[in-house]
XYZ file of C-alpha atoms in Angstrom:
217
model
C -72.281 -1.059 69.706
C -75.306 -0.347 71.905
C -72.914 0.440 74.772
C -71.608 3.332 72.665
C -74.921 5.160 72.993
C -76.183 7.650 75.537
C -79.751 6.906 76.758
C -82.661 8.250 74.666
C -84.079 11.710 75.320
C -87.436 12.793 73.878
C -87.267 15.962 71.760
C -90.305 17.991 70.746
C -90.736 20.554 67.994
C -89.629 24.098 68.875
C -92.552 25.581 66.913
C -96.327 25.148 67.172
C -96.577 23.470 63.768
C -93.948 22.861 61.140
C -94.343 21.860 57.520
C -93.886 18.182 58.448
C -94.649 15.680 61.175
C -93.079 12.356 62.160
C -94.989 9.424 60.653
C -92.750 6.831 62.337
C -90.807 6.802 65.616
C -87.732 8.850 64.716
C -84.304 8.651 66.371
C -81.458 11.110 65.807
C -78.094 9.528 66.624
C -76.134 12.721 67.192
C -74.944 14.985 69.984
C -75.091 18.072 67.756
C -77.501 20.780 68.971
C -77.544 22.225 65.429
C -78.893 18.987 63.923
C -81.410 18.712 66.732
C -82.710 22.218 66.062
C -82.997 21.585 62.318
C -85.371 18.660 62.966
C -87.327 20.698 65.493
C -87.763 23.528 63.011
C -89.319 21.080 60.548
C -91.923 20.336 63.208
C -90.669 16.821 63.984
C -90.733 14.962 67.268
C -87.902 12.519 67.796
C -85.690 10.758 70.294
C -82.117 11.872 70.729
C -79.484 9.160 71.174
C -75.949 10.427 71.600
C -73.188 8.332 70.100
C -70.436 8.068 72.723
C -68.188 5.552 70.991
C -64.961 6.222 69.161
C -65.698 7.668 65.735
C -63.923 6.022 62.799
C -60.806 7.724 61.475
C -60.149 8.445 57.776
C -58.535 5.601 55.867
C -55.467 6.125 53.705
C -56.605 7.570 50.395
C -60.254 7.839 51.497
C -62.010 10.895 50.082
C -63.957 13.269 52.303
C -67.437 12.276 51.083
C -66.799 8.555 51.625
C -65.404 9.204 55.091
C -68.361 11.392 56.108
C -70.755 8.679 54.988
C -68.847 5.924 56.807
C -68.861 7.954 60.034
C -72.595 8.648 59.672
C -73.234 4.931 59.143
C -71.343 4.005 62.320
C -73.651 6.222 64.378
C -76.841 5.130 62.621
C -76.073 1.395 62.764
C -75.299 1.548 66.489
C -78.568 3.347 67.233
C -80.564 1.038 64.939
C -79.424 -1.973 66.977
C -80.626 -0.292 70.166
C -83.941 0.949 68.665
C -84.981 -1.705 66.102
C -88.550 -0.406 65.691
C -87.586 3.174 64.893
C -86.433 5.105 61.879
C -82.841 6.065 62.724
C -80.830 8.976 61.372
C -77.048 9.289 61.774
C -75.002 12.180 60.406
C -71.465 13.446 60.146
C -69.877 16.640 58.809
C -66.387 16.805 57.324
C -64.206 19.777 56.399
C -61.680 19.202 53.611
C -58.924 21.545 52.457
C -56.758 20.823 49.419
C -57.685 17.139 49.567
C -56.942 16.772 53.284
C -59.655 16.055 55.858
C -59.562 18.489 58.772
C -60.951 17.029 61.979
C -61.521 18.739 65.301
C -58.456 20.572 66.638
C -56.404 18.989 69.412
C -56.070 22.294 71.224
C -56.354 26.039 70.590
C -52.924 26.310 68.964
C -53.907 23.577 66.539
C -57.160 25.476 65.901
C -55.200 28.626 65.064
C -53.013 26.693 62.642
C -56.127 25.402 60.869
C -57.645 28.874 60.647
C -54.417 30.313 59.243
C -54.457 27.664 56.504
C -58.082 28.419 55.613
C -57.842 32.217 55.770
C -58.321 33.901 52.392
C -58.932 30.541 50.686
C -61.787 28.146 50.027
C -62.513 24.712 51.422
C -65.223 22.067 51.106
C -67.739 21.021 53.752
C -69.640 17.750 53.330
C -72.518 16.552 55.505
C -73.613 12.948 55.057
C -76.672 11.216 56.531
C -77.402 7.531 56.925
C -81.084 6.604 57.288
C -82.091 3.174 58.630
C -85.750 2.174 58.287
C -87.430 -0.323 60.650
C -87.694 -2.777 57.727
C -83.906 -2.775 57.305
C -83.742 -0.375 54.369
C -80.623 1.803 54.469
C -80.423 4.974 52.397
C -78.074 7.937 52.276
C -78.284 11.682 51.714
C -75.319 13.978 51.158
C -74.922 17.717 50.716
C -71.884 19.905 50.293
C -70.722 23.478 49.932
C -67.598 25.397 49.068
C -66.862 27.920 51.798
C -64.702 30.971 51.101
C -62.931 32.600 54.036
C -62.212 36.303 54.243
C -58.439 36.990 54.549
C -58.366 37.943 58.222
C -55.034 38.938 59.849
C -53.356 36.615 62.314
C -54.335 38.604 65.423
C -58.031 38.365 64.565
C -57.777 34.612 63.966
C -55.806 34.202 67.194
C -58.530 36.022 69.120
C -61.160 33.658 67.735
C -58.946 30.601 68.306
C -58.712 31.608 71.977
C -62.467 31.041 72.416
C -63.902 27.694 73.480
C -66.048 27.546 70.336
C -63.219 26.215 68.160
C -62.440 23.056 70.118
C -65.282 20.717 69.142
C -65.765 21.867 65.547
C -64.353 20.263 62.403
C -62.128 22.844 60.761
C -61.983 24.818 64.043
C -64.943 27.120 63.376
C -68.717 27.311 63.797
C -70.501 29.169 61.028
C -73.656 29.352 63.162
C -71.717 30.931 66.042
C -68.965 33.503 66.473
C -67.172 31.991 63.490
C -69.749 33.428 61.076
C -67.529 36.490 60.607
C -64.810 34.319 59.029
C -66.915 33.441 55.992
C -66.936 35.652 52.914
C -69.379 33.550 50.873
C -70.796 30.055 50.462
C -71.457 28.136 47.258
C -73.828 25.237 47.831
C -75.890 23.988 50.779
C -75.745 26.337 53.770
C -77.462 23.775 56.006
C -74.816 21.178 55.085
C -72.149 23.521 56.473
C -74.079 23.690 59.751
C -74.581 19.928 59.956
C -77.452 18.516 57.854
C -78.198 18.686 54.104
C -81.824 19.642 54.707
C -83.184 19.602 51.147
C -81.737 16.161 50.387
C -82.643 14.788 53.818
C -86.263 16.012 53.843
C -86.777 14.581 50.352
C -85.403 11.199 51.428
C -87.441 11.089 54.651
C -90.617 11.820 52.672
C -89.757 9.131 50.127
C -89.207 6.546 52.863
C -92.409 7.508 54.697
C -90.603 8.578 57.878
C -92.175 12.041 57.745
C -95.237 13.539 56.077
C -96.234 17.047 55.109
C -99.139 18.626 56.961
C -102.323 19.040 54.942
C -102.384 22.202 52.828
C -104.695 25.062 53.757
């Protein structure tokens, strides 16, 4: 599995001081710039290891939450083997509509078809995290939200589907990018829609001793 990883890159906080700091060497096994920025905004320093292997596919009858967790585990376990002394975090985000898991579109026409299905309706987004401690402890954090799309006409959706943004996003949209205009409202964790369930994850990292809060004023 170690061969499925891109070499480590050191990442520093994007702010002078966040609410937290890394108490243990921390590794993020993800290529997502959104997840990277979330950790930076907390004030954490970490290593970035990009998972380059083939991600697992949904099993027959597997629900979206179980699949998201299994995919997150695959990334975390691979990175934990390569960095045994670090606290490793793997994550995956899944979009589900009417019980069906929507992956990344094959092409822009496929993206348009997805957007047409979602338009004017609601769908679920689940982000799962797998946390591997240096002592072998494995814990999980999951967050979800129900996302309601505005009923945009086909020509508007086609214009968005023609952009490059749709191609590497589950469900064919990026709420933190141009795709923000698609969303009418969100019920649940906004950060989970972007890529990490921050409340659940920060609580778990504190519990495991991977991060600590800075001293109060």
